[in-house]
PDB file of C-alpha atoms in Angstrom:
ATOM      1  CA  UNK A1134       3.558  16.159  -7.716  1.00 96.00           C
ATOM      2  CA  UNK A1135       5.584  13.565  -5.818  1.00 97.00           C
ATOM      3  CA  UNK A1136       6.695  10.363  -7.524  1.00 98.00           C
ATOM      4  CA  UNK A1137       7.579   6.911  -6.287  1.00 98.00           C
ATOM      5  CA  UNK A1138       7.908   3.314  -7.413  1.00 98.00           C
ATOM      6  CA  UNK A1139       5.802   0.237  -6.711  1.00 98.00           C
ATOM      7  CA  UNK A1140       7.854  -2.968  -6.999  1.00 98.00           C
ATOM      8  CA  UNK A1141       4.943  -5.422  -7.111  1.00 96.00           C
ATOM      9  CA  UNK A1142       6.167  -8.482  -5.230  1.00 97.00           C
ATOM     10  CA  UNK A1143       9.730  -7.076  -5.251  1.00 97.00           C
ATOM     11  CA  UNK A1144      11.123  -9.941  -7.320  1.00 97.00           C
ATOM     12  CA  UNK A1145      13.859  -7.592  -8.528  1.00 98.00           C
ATOM     13  CA  UNK A1146      15.281  -7.394  -4.993  1.00 98.00           C
ATOM     14  CA  UNK A1147      16.501 -10.979  -4.806  1.00 97.00           C
ATOM     15  CA  UNK A1148      20.150  -9.930  -4.408  1.00 97.00           C
ATOM     16  CA  UNK A1149      21.862  -7.522  -2.035  1.00 97.00           C
ATOM     17  CA  UNK A1150      23.333  -5.665  -5.000  1.00 98.00           C
ATOM     18  CA  UNK A1151      19.890  -5.091  -6.520  1.00 98.00           C
ATOM     19  CA  UNK A1152      18.555  -3.839  -3.181  1.00 98.00           C
ATOM     20  CA  UNK A1153      21.437  -1.368  -2.992  1.00 98.00           C
ATOM     21  CA  UNK A1154      21.071  -0.166  -6.595  1.00 98.00           C
ATOM     22  CA  UNK A1155      17.319   0.402  -6.389  1.00 98.00           C
ATOM     23  CA  UNK A1156      17.488   2.055  -2.981  1.00 98.00           C
ATOM     24  CA  UNK A1157      20.358   4.344  -3.926  1.00 98.00           C
ATOM     25  CA  UNK A1158      18.760   5.335  -7.243  1.00 98.00           C
ATOM     26  CA  UNK A1159      15.522   6.240  -5.474  1.00 98.00           C
ATOM     27  CA  UNK A1160      17.514   8.516  -3.177  1.00 98.00           C
ATOM     28  CA  UNK A1161      19.501  10.054  -6.025  1.00 98.00           C
ATOM     29  CA  UNK A1162      16.415  10.872  -8.107  1.00 98.00           C
ATOM     30  CA  UNK A1163      14.320  12.275  -5.266  1.00 98.00           C
ATOM     31  CA  UNK A1164      11.754   9.498  -5.031  1.00 98.00           C
ATOM     32  CA  UNK A1165       9.094   9.965  -2.371  1.00 98.00           C
ATOM     33  CA  UNK A1166       8.645   6.286  -1.572  1.00 98.00           C
ATOM     34  CA  UNK A1167       9.382   2.702  -2.501  1.00 98.00           C
ATOM     35  CA  UNK A1168       6.298   0.512  -2.163  1.00 98.00           C
ATOM     36  CA  UNK A1169       5.872  -3.246  -2.279  1.00 98.00           C
ATOM     37  CA  UNK A1170       2.843  -5.529  -2.453  1.00 97.00           C
ATOM     38  CA  UNK A1171       1.736  -8.190  -0.007  1.00 98.00           C
ATOM     39  CA  UNK A1172       0.866 -11.847  -0.470  1.00 97.00           C
ATOM     40  CA  UNK A1173       1.790 -14.769   1.767  1.00 97.00           C
ATOM     41  CA  UNK A1174       0.934 -17.861  -0.253  1.00 96.00           C
ATOM     42  CA  UNK A1175      -0.336 -17.869  -3.821  1.00 96.00           C
ATOM     43  CA  UNK A1176      -2.138 -20.788  -5.495  1.00 94.00           C
ATOM     44  CA  UNK A1177      -1.068 -21.758  -9.005  1.00 93.00           C
ATOM     45  CA  UNK A1178      -4.647 -21.436 -10.219  1.00 94.00           C
ATOM     46  CA  UNK A1179      -6.520 -18.291  -9.215  1.00 96.00           C
ATOM     47  CA  UNK A1180     -10.264 -18.145  -9.767  1.00 95.00           C
ATOM     48  CA  UNK A1181     -10.942 -14.943  -7.840  1.00 96.00           C
ATOM     49  CA  UNK A1182     -11.520 -11.799  -9.876  1.00 94.00           C
ATOM     50  CA  UNK A1183      -8.478  -9.518  -9.810  1.00 94.00           C
ATOM     51  CA  UNK A1184      -9.653  -5.927  -9.221  1.00 93.00           C
ATOM     52  CA  UNK A1185      -7.231  -4.461 -11.790  1.00 93.00           C
ATOM     53  CA  UNK A1186      -7.755  -6.832 -14.691  1.00 91.00           C
ATOM     54  CA  UNK A1187      -8.470  -4.018 -17.165  1.00 85.00           C
ATOM     55  CA  UNK A1188      -4.957  -2.602 -16.973  1.00 81.00           C
ATOM     56  CA  UNK A1189      -3.256  -5.909 -17.734  1.00 82.00           C
ATOM     57  CA  UNK A1190      -5.674  -6.725 -20.524  1.00 85.00           C
ATOM     58  CA  UNK A1191      -5.191  -3.301 -22.118  1.00 83.00           C
ATOM     59  CA  UNK A1192      -1.490  -4.131 -22.382  1.00 83.00           C
ATOM     60  CA  UNK A1193      -2.144  -7.639 -23.692  1.00 86.00           C
ATOM     61  CA  UNK A1194      -1.025  -9.440 -20.528  1.00 85.00           C
ATOM     62  CA  UNK A1195      -2.474 -12.214 -18.411  1.00 90.00           C
ATOM     63  CA  UNK A1196      -3.576 -10.298 -15.283  1.00 89.00           C
ATOM     64  CA  UNK A1197      -2.637 -13.234 -13.046  1.00 93.00           C
ATOM     65  CA  UNK A1198       0.850 -13.841 -14.450  1.00 92.00           C
ATOM     66  CA  UNK A1199       2.448 -11.357 -12.060  1.00 92.00           C
ATOM     67  CA  UNK A1200       1.264 -13.549  -9.184  1.00 94.00           C
ATOM     68  CA  UNK A1201       2.040 -17.006 -10.553  1.00 94.00           C
ATOM     69  CA  UNK A1202       5.195 -16.646 -12.682  1.00 94.00           C
ATOM     70  CA  UNK A1203       7.604 -14.493 -10.618  1.00 93.00           C
ATOM     71  CA  UNK A1204       8.755 -14.404  -7.011  1.00 95.00           C
ATOM     72  CA  UNK A1205       6.782 -12.613  -4.307  1.00 96.00           C
ATOM     73  CA  UNK A1206       9.085 -11.630  -1.469  1.00 98.00           C
ATOM     74  CA  UNK A1207       7.809 -10.982   2.042  1.00 98.00           C
ATOM     75  CA  UNK A1208       6.697  -7.344   2.108  1.00 98.00           C
ATOM     76  CA  UNK A1209       8.024  -6.384   5.531  1.00 98.00           C
ATOM     77  CA  UNK A1210      11.361  -8.118   4.963  1.00 98.00           C
ATOM     78  CA  UNK A1211      11.757  -6.170   1.716  1.00 98.00           C
ATOM     79  CA  UNK A1212      11.216  -2.867   3.527  1.00 98.00           C
ATOM     80  CA  UNK A1213      13.718  -3.860   6.214  1.00 98.00           C
ATOM     81  CA  UNK A1214      16.312  -4.659   3.526  1.00 98.00           C
ATOM     82  CA  UNK A1215      15.832  -1.178   2.048  1.00 98.00           C
ATOM     83  CA  UNK A1216      16.328   0.658   5.346  1.00 98.00           C
ATOM     84  CA  UNK A1217      20.166   0.687   5.364  1.00 98.00           C
ATOM     85  CA  UNK A1218      20.496   1.669   1.687  1.00 98.00           C
ATOM     86  CA  UNK A1219      18.105   4.654   1.917  1.00 98.00           C
ATOM     87  CA  UNK A1220      18.031   7.768   4.074  1.00 98.00           C
ATOM     88  CA  UNK A1221      15.039   9.917   3.137  1.00 98.00           C
ATOM     89  CA  UNK A1222      12.878   7.773   0.842  1.00 98.00           C
ATOM     90  CA  UNK A1223       9.738   6.519   2.559  1.00 98.00           C
ATOM     91  CA  UNK A1224       9.107   2.769   2.650  1.00 98.00           C
ATOM     92  CA  UNK A1225       5.629   1.297   2.465  1.00 98.00           C
ATOM     93  CA  UNK A1226       3.268  -1.551   1.760  1.00 98.00           C
ATOM     94  CA  UNK A1227       0.787  -1.230  -1.065  1.00 97.00           C
ATOM     95  CA  UNK A1228      -1.105  -2.670   0.471  1.00 97.00           C
ATOM     96  CA  UNK A1229      -0.849  -4.958   3.489  1.00 98.00           C
ATOM     97  CA  UNK A1230      -3.693  -7.454   3.396  1.00 98.00           C
ATOM     98  CA  UNK A1231      -4.687  -6.734   6.952  1.00 98.00           C
ATOM     99  CA  UNK A1232      -6.788  -9.857   7.766  1.00 98.00           C
ATOM    100  CA  UNK A1233      -3.876 -12.202   7.021  1.00 98.00           C
ATOM    101  CA  UNK A1234      -1.901 -11.494  10.211  1.00 98.00           C
ATOM    102  CA  UNK A1235      -2.571 -11.045  13.895  1.00 97.00           C
ATOM    103  CA  UNK A1236      -2.819  -7.289  14.560  1.00 98.00           C
ATOM    104  CA  UNK A1237      -0.385  -7.378  17.480  1.00 97.00           C
ATOM    105  CA  UNK A1238       2.241  -8.913  15.206  1.00 97.00           C
ATOM    106  CA  UNK A1239       1.562  -6.311  12.496  1.00 98.00           C
ATOM    107  CA  UNK A1240       1.692  -3.465  15.008  1.00 98.00           C
ATOM    108  CA  UNK A1241       5.104  -4.623  16.225  1.00 97.00           C
ATOM    109  CA  UNK A1242       6.569  -5.117  12.745  1.00 98.00           C
ATOM    110  CA  UNK A1243       5.300  -1.765  11.438  1.00 98.00           C
ATOM    111  CA  UNK A1244       6.571   0.043  14.535  1.00 98.00           C
ATOM    112  CA  UNK A1245       9.940  -1.704  14.274  1.00 98.00           C
ATOM    113  CA  UNK A1246      10.454  -0.623  10.665  1.00 98.00           C
ATOM    114  CA  UNK A1247       9.321   2.897  11.503  1.00 98.00           C
ATOM    115  CA  UNK A1248      11.859   3.123  14.338  1.00 98.00           C
ATOM    116  CA  UNK A1249      14.857   1.646  12.513  1.00 98.00           C
ATOM    117  CA  UNK A1250      14.136   3.722   9.387  1.00 98.00           C
ATOM    118  CA  UNK A1251      13.979   6.961  11.333  1.00 98.00           C
ATOM    119  CA  UNK A1252      10.233   7.422  10.859  1.00 98.00           C
ATOM    120  CA  UNK A1253       9.785   6.549   7.179  1.00 98.00           C
ATOM    121  CA  UNK A1254       7.192   3.759   7.275  1.00 98.00           C
ATOM    122  CA  UNK A1255       3.895   3.936   5.355  1.00 98.00           C
ATOM    123  CA  UNK A1256       1.287   1.341   6.322  1.00 98.00           C
ATOM    124  CA  UNK A1257      -0.906   0.584   3.332  1.00 98.00           C
ATOM    125  CA  UNK A1258      -4.083  -1.214   4.399  1.00 98.00           C
ATOM    126  CA  UNK A1259      -6.470  -3.314   2.323  1.00 98.00           C
ATOM    127  CA  UNK A1260      -8.976  -6.092   2.851  1.00 98.00           C
ATOM    128  CA  UNK A1261      -7.703  -8.455   0.118  1.00 98.00           C
ATOM    129  CA  UNK A1262      -9.339 -10.061  -2.897  1.00 98.00           C
ATOM    130  CA  UNK A1263      -7.816 -13.521  -3.487  1.00 98.00           C
ATOM    131  CA  UNK A1264     -10.288 -15.908  -1.849  1.00 98.00           C
ATOM    132  CA  UNK A1265      -8.044 -18.924  -2.441  1.00 98.00           C
ATOM    133  CA  UNK A1266      -5.279 -17.333  -0.368  1.00 98.00           C
ATOM    134  CA  UNK A1267      -7.705 -16.670   2.485  1.00 98.00           C
ATOM    135  CA  UNK A1268      -8.678 -20.348   2.464  1.00 97.00           C
ATOM    136  CA  UNK A1269      -5.040 -21.448   2.541  1.00 97.00           C
ATOM    137  CA  UNK A1270      -4.407 -19.192   5.542  1.00 98.00           C
ATOM    138  CA  UNK A1271      -7.556 -20.281   7.363  1.00 98.00           C
ATOM    139  CA  UNK A1272      -9.084 -16.791   7.405  1.00 98.00           C
ATOM    140  CA  UNK A1273     -12.803 -16.519   6.517  1.00 98.00           C
ATOM    141  CA  UNK A1274     -13.067 -14.486   3.321  1.00 98.00           C
ATOM    142  CA  UNK A1275     -16.475 -13.097   4.295  1.00 98.00           C
ATOM    143  CA  UNK A1276     -14.998 -11.581   7.466  1.00 98.00           C
ATOM    144  CA  UNK A1277     -12.170  -9.684   5.768  1.00 98.00           C
ATOM    145  CA  UNK A1278     -13.709  -6.198   5.962  1.00 98.00           C
ATOM    146  CA  UNK A1279     -14.747  -6.559   9.592  1.00 98.00           C
ATOM    147  CA  UNK A1280     -11.383  -7.979  10.582  1.00 98.00           C
ATOM    148  CA  UNK A1281      -9.596  -5.149   8.791  1.00 98.00           C
ATOM    149  CA  UNK A1282     -11.531  -2.461  10.650  1.00 98.00           C
ATOM    150  CA  UNK A1283     -11.024  -4.173  13.982  1.00 98.00           C
ATOM    151  CA  UNK A1284      -7.349  -5.009  13.449  1.00 98.00           C
ATOM    152  CA  UNK A1285      -6.472  -1.446  12.424  1.00 98.00           C
ATOM    153  CA  UNK A1286      -8.353  -0.084  15.443  1.00 98.00           C
ATOM    154  CA  UNK A1287      -6.381  -2.388  17.732  1.00 98.00           C
ATOM    155  CA  UNK A1288      -3.087  -1.408  16.102  1.00 98.00           C
ATOM    156  CA  UNK A1289      -3.835   2.252  16.700  1.00 98.00           C
ATOM    157  CA  UNK A1290      -4.652   1.433  20.312  1.00 98.00           C
ATOM    158  CA  UNK A1291      -1.324  -0.266  21.000  1.00 97.00           C
ATOM    159  CA  UNK A1292       0.643   2.348  19.036  1.00 98.00           C
ATOM    160  CA  UNK A1293      -0.793   5.279  20.978  1.00 97.00           C
ATOM    161  CA  UNK A1294      -1.666   4.038  24.493  1.00 96.00           C
ATOM    162  CA  UNK A1295       0.626   3.069  27.346  1.00 94.00           C
ATOM    163  CA  UNK A1296      -2.065   0.785  28.739  1.00 95.00           C
ATOM    164  CA  UNK A1297      -4.029  -0.407  25.699  1.00 96.00           C
ATOM    165  CA  UNK A1298      -7.412  -2.049  26.088  1.00 97.00           C
ATOM    166  CA  UNK A1299      -9.545  -3.558  23.353  1.00 97.00           C
ATOM    167  CA  UNK A1300     -12.757  -5.548  23.294  1.00 97.00           C
ATOM    168  CA  UNK A1301     -13.484  -6.720  19.765  1.00 97.00           C
ATOM    169  CA  UNK A1302     -15.188  -9.594  18.027  1.00 97.00           C
ATOM    170  CA  UNK A1303     -11.902 -11.153  16.932  1.00 98.00           C
ATOM    171  CA  UNK A1304      -9.292  -9.794  19.366  1.00 97.00           C
ATOM    172  CA  UNK A1305      -9.300  -8.675  22.987  1.00 97.00           C
ATOM    173  CA  UNK A1306      -6.778  -6.940  25.235  1.00 97.00           C
ATOM    174  CA  UNK A1307      -8.018  -7.119  28.800  1.00 96.00           C
ATOM    175  CA  UNK A1308      -4.767  -7.064  30.776  1.00 93.00           C
ATOM    176  CA  UNK A1309      -1.612  -4.978  30.769  1.00 94.00           C
ATOM    177  CA  UNK A1310       0.825  -5.396  27.896  1.00 92.00           C
ATOM    178  CA  UNK A1311       4.345  -4.124  27.478  1.00 92.00           C
ATOM    179  CA  UNK A1312       4.179  -2.758  23.924  1.00 90.00           C
ATOM    180  CA  UNK A1313       7.536  -1.718  22.517  1.00 89.00           C
ATOM    181  CA  UNK A1314       8.733  -0.221  20.355  1.00 95.00           C
ATOM    182  CA  UNK A1315       6.233   2.546  19.750  1.00 97.00           C
ATOM    183  CA  UNK A1316       6.345   4.068  16.254  1.00 98.00           C
ATOM    184  CA  UNK A1317       8.610   7.063  15.793  1.00 98.00           C
ATOM    185  CA  UNK A1318       5.966   8.907  13.746  1.00 98.00           C
ATOM    186  CA  UNK A1319       3.197  10.323  15.906  1.00 97.00           C
ATOM    187  CA  UNK A1320       0.544   9.307  16.506  1.00 97.00           C
ATOM    188  CA  UNK A1321       1.546   6.445  14.172  1.00 98.00           C
ATOM    189  CA  UNK A1322       2.802   5.832  10.620  1.00 98.00           C
ATOM    190  CA  UNK A1323       0.409   7.115   7.965  1.00 98.00           C
ATOM    191  CA  UNK A1324      -2.260   4.602   7.009  1.00 98.00           C
ATOM    192  CA  UNK A1325      -3.010   4.573   3.282  1.00 98.00           C
ATOM    193  CA  UNK A1326      -6.270   2.769   2.582  1.00 98.00           C
ATOM    194  CA  UNK A1327      -6.380   0.956  -0.746  1.00 98.00           C
ATOM    195  CA  UNK A1328      -9.387   0.411  -2.976  1.00 97.00           C
ATOM    196  CA  UNK A1329     -11.809   2.345  -5.146  1.00 97.00           C
ATOM    197  CA  UNK A1330     -15.243   1.024  -4.129  1.00 97.00           C
ATOM    198  CA  UNK A1331     -17.675   2.881  -1.889  1.00 97.00           C
ATOM    199  CA  UNK A1332     -16.902   0.535   1.039  1.00 98.00           C
ATOM    200  CA  UNK A1333     -13.183   1.247   0.515  1.00 98.00           C
ATOM    201  CA  UNK A1334     -13.851   4.986   0.618  1.00 98.00           C
ATOM    202  CA  UNK A1335     -15.768   4.520   3.856  1.00 98.00           C
ATOM    203  CA  UNK A1336     -12.699   2.786   5.301  1.00 98.00           C
ATOM    204  CA  UNK A1337     -10.608   5.792   4.253  1.00 98.00           C
ATOM    205  CA  UNK A1338     -12.983   7.991   6.242  1.00 98.00           C
ATOM    206  CA  UNK A1339     -13.051   5.629   9.219  1.00 98.00           C
ATOM    207  CA  UNK A1340      -9.314   5.105   9.762  1.00 98.00           C
ATOM    208  CA  UNK A1341      -7.255   6.399   6.842  1.00 98.00           C
ATOM    209  CA  UNK A1342      -4.629   9.104   6.643  1.00 98.00           C
ATOM    210  CA  UNK A1343      -4.530   8.607   2.897  1.00 98.00           C
ATOM    211  CA  UNK A1344      -6.379   7.125  -0.050  1.00 98.00           C
ATOM    212  CA  UNK A1345      -4.180   4.888  -2.185  1.00 98.00           C
ATOM    213  CA  UNK A1346      -5.623   4.270  -5.653  1.00 98.00           C
ATOM    214  CA  UNK A1347      -4.758   1.135  -7.592  1.00 97.00           C
ATOM    215  CA  UNK A1348      -3.822   0.906 -11.283  1.00 94.00           C
ATOM    216  CA  UNK A1349      -7.129   2.006 -12.797  1.00 94.00           C
ATOM    217  CA  UNK A1350      -7.793   4.745 -15.325  1.00 92.00           C
ATOM    218  CA  UNK A1351      -8.415   8.182 -13.902  1.00 94.00           C
ATOM    219  CA  UNK A1352     -11.601   8.581 -15.949  1.00 93.00           C
ATOM    220  CA  UNK A1353     -12.973   5.443 -14.336  1.00 92.00           C
ATOM    221  CA  UNK A1354     -12.612   6.758 -10.801  1.00 94.00           C
ATOM    222  CA  UNK A1355     -13.059  10.531 -11.157  1.00 95.00           C
ATOM    223  CA  UNK A1356     -16.524  10.458  -9.513  1.00 96.00           C
ATOM    224  CA  UNK A1357     -14.956   8.828  -6.446  1.00 97.00           C
ATOM    225  CA  UNK A1358     -13.130  12.027  -5.520  1.00 98.00           C
ATOM    226  CA  UNK A1359     -16.416  13.895  -5.035  1.00 97.00           C
ATOM    227  CA  UNK A1360     -17.888  10.910  -3.207  1.00 98.00           C
ATOM    228  CA  UNK A1361     -14.916  10.739  -0.842  1.00 98.00           C
ATOM    229  CA  UNK A1362     -15.012  14.483  -0.172  1.00 98.00           C
ATOM    230  CA  UNK A1363     -18.711  14.209   0.722  1.00 98.00           C
ATOM    231  CA  UNK A1364     -18.126  11.233   3.012  1.00 98.00           C
ATOM    232  CA  UNK A1365     -15.269  13.035   4.756  1.00 98.00           C
ATOM    233  CA  UNK A1366     -17.357  16.151   5.316  1.00 98.00           C
ATOM    234  CA  UNK A1367     -20.254  14.125   6.717  1.00 98.00           C
ATOM    235  CA  UNK A1368     -17.861  12.508   9.184  1.00 98.00           C
ATOM    236  CA  UNK A1369     -16.414  15.861  10.225  1.00 98.00           C
ATOM    237  CA  UNK A1370     -13.030  15.125   8.712  1.00 98.00           C
ATOM    238  CA  UNK A1371     -10.917  17.554   6.674  1.00 98.00           C
ATOM    239  CA  UNK A1372     -10.619  16.229   3.129  1.00 98.00           C
ATOM    240  CA  UNK A1373      -7.689  18.563   2.407  1.00 97.00           C
ATOM    241  CA  UNK A1374      -5.593  16.790   5.059  1.00 97.00           C
ATOM    242  CA  UNK A1375      -5.895  13.464   3.243  1.00 98.00           C
ATOM    243  CA  UNK A1376      -2.862  12.186   1.335  1.00 98.00           C
ATOM    244  CA  UNK A1377      -4.105  10.960  -2.056  1.00 98.00           C
ATOM    245  CA  UNK A1378      -1.801   8.795  -4.153  1.00 98.00           C
ATOM    246  CA  UNK A1379      -2.148   6.512  -7.155  1.00 98.00           C
ATOM    247  CA  UNK A1380      -0.343   3.644  -8.836  1.00 98.00           C
ATOM    248  CA  UNK A1381       0.246   4.224 -12.562  1.00 97.00           C
ATOM    249  CA  UNK A1382       1.723   2.376 -15.515  1.00 95.00           C
ATOM    250  CA  UNK A1383       4.087   4.631 -17.431  1.00 95.00           C
ATOM    251  CA  UNK A1384       3.237   2.896 -20.716  1.00 92.00           C
ATOM    252  CA  UNK A1385      -0.319   4.226 -20.478  1.00 92.00           C
ATOM    253  CA  UNK A1386       0.484   7.585 -18.892  1.00 95.00           C
ATOM    254  CA  UNK A1387       0.619  10.794 -20.931  1.00 96.00           C
ATOM    255  CA  UNK A1388       1.662  14.276 -19.820  1.00 97.00           C
ATOM    256  CA  UNK A1389      -2.005  15.278 -19.972  1.00 97.00           C
ATOM    257  CA  UNK A1390      -2.861  12.354 -17.683  1.00 97.00           C
ATOM    258  CA  UNK A1391      -0.294  13.484 -15.132  1.00 98.00           C
ATOM    259  CA  UNK A1392      -1.745  16.992 -15.120  1.00 98.00           C
ATOM    260  CA  UNK A1393      -5.244  15.551 -14.759  1.00 97.00           C
ATOM    261  CA  UNK A1394      -4.156  13.566 -11.697  1.00 98.00           C
ATOM    262  CA  UNK A1395      -2.741  16.773 -10.229  1.00 97.00           C
ATOM    263  CA  UNK A1396      -5.898  18.727 -11.008  1.00 97.00           C
ATOM    264  CA  UNK A1397      -8.189  16.274  -9.201  1.00 97.00           C
ATOM    265  CA  UNK A1398      -5.994  16.372  -6.106  1.00 97.00           C
ATOM    266  CA  UNK A1399      -3.650  13.394  -6.430  1.00 98.00           C
ATOM    267  CA  UNK A1400      -0.409  14.329  -4.690  1.00 98.00           C
ATOM    268  CA  UNK A1401       1.785  11.380  -5.614  1.00 98.00           C
ATOM    269  CA  UNK A1402       2.137   8.945  -8.530  1.00 98.00           C
ATOM    270  CA  UNK A1403       3.798   5.569  -8.017  1.00 98.00           C
ATOM    271  CA  UNK A1404       4.995   3.843 -11.164  1.00 98.00           C
ATOM    272  CA  UNK A1405       4.498   0.080 -11.247  1.00 97.00           C
ATOM    273  CA  UNK A1406       7.690  -1.891 -11.890  1.00 96.00           C
ATOM    274  CA  UNK A1407       6.954  -5.474 -10.829  1.00 93.00           C
ATOM    275  CA  UNK A1408       9.451  -7.238 -13.112  1.00 92.00           C
ATOM    276  CA  UNK A1409      12.073  -9.647 -11.777  1.00 96.00           C
ATOM    277  CA  UNK A1410      15.055  -8.057 -13.561  1.00 97.00           C
ATOM    278  CA  UNK A1411      16.730  -5.223 -11.641  1.00 98.00           C
ATOM    279  CA  UNK A1412      17.914  -3.467 -14.791  1.00 98.00           C
ATOM    280  CA  UNK A1413      14.381  -3.150 -16.163  1.00 97.00           C
ATOM    281  CA  UNK A1414      13.205  -1.684 -12.846  1.00 98.00           C
ATOM    282  CA  UNK A1415      16.139   0.745 -12.774  1.00 98.00           C
ATOM    283  CA  UNK A1416      15.331   1.856 -16.335  1.00 98.00           C
ATOM    284  CA  UNK A1417      11.725   2.649 -15.400  1.00 98.00           C
ATOM    285  CA  UNK A1418      12.930   4.484 -12.306  1.00 98.00           C
ATOM    286  CA  UNK A1419      15.374   6.616 -14.302  1.00 98.00           C
ATOM    287  CA  UNK A1420      12.747   7.653 -16.850  1.00 98.00           C
ATOM    288  CA  UNK A1421       9.745   8.286 -14.607  1.00 98.00           C
ATOM    289  CA  UNK A1422      10.847  11.433 -12.711  1.00 98.00           C
ATOM    290  CA  UNK A1423      11.550  13.306 -15.958  1.00 97.00           C
ATOM    291  CA  UNK A1424       8.155  12.303 -17.301  1.00 97.00           C
ATOM    292  CA  UNK A1425       6.437  13.722 -14.233  1.00 98.00           C
ATOM    293  CA  UNK A1426       8.573  16.861 -14.062  1.00 97.00           C
ATOM    294  CA  UNK A1427       8.143  17.605 -17.780  1.00 97.00           C
ATOM    295  CA  UNK A1428       4.369  17.367 -17.353  1.00 97.00           C
ATOM    296  CA  UNK A1429       3.872  19.485 -14.255  1.00 95.00           C
ATOM    297  CA  UNK A1430       7.150  21.355 -13.785  1.00 81.00           C
TER     298      UNK A1430
END
């Protein structure tokens, strides 16, 4: 069982010293990856339903406080800051809200980080949930799933073709482009698709290299593993090649839970540590590997 850390909006990385400490500790303790979330502009009042409300409420927290009371750093800048202070730890988004940005821009940024990191980029992909943010960015909320599918398809095209062509509803490439750099990982950085709904699972099948589960209880989503396996088989894809990972909160995670994740096929657990204080994040990071290793050996 691999283990990693999810920094939320990476508020703890507001200083160069904190970036260095967190990156170096992840290396020292054998972390698989450092992940960060993605938002561009957040309204003070959020009316949209947060998909992971149950977790926050079970801990007695306002589920929206993490968005409206602490800093949210730019996801791709955070990963770039971590490149020089890490050597083997993977760096990823969990998840990029794909409809927010032009796919050619995203393709270039993801490829750039993959190249300068020596092939360590993970591209987490999701459709988004905060309707207010979509309105602020001028992106139709109702189009988010369609844009995500099309944008990811275009990104794959420019990552893998010397002369990419694309004819979509939202984006077209109908003349020669000079696309550089190409990602170091071939054919491209792994794409982890976020979400637990049936439509999310269908996106995993359509374009995912991995399924990235949010902070929900394992009992709540256990039936989804069988559903995903069935969908993969129907599409002629090998379910066993899929990288399955999950975000977890260590306060709600027992040794038995860790073994249950392993038994259903989850290969990596990523502890959430969204707080703004570096020392609290470092404490969680120091304790989590032992918890995982004690549970599964």
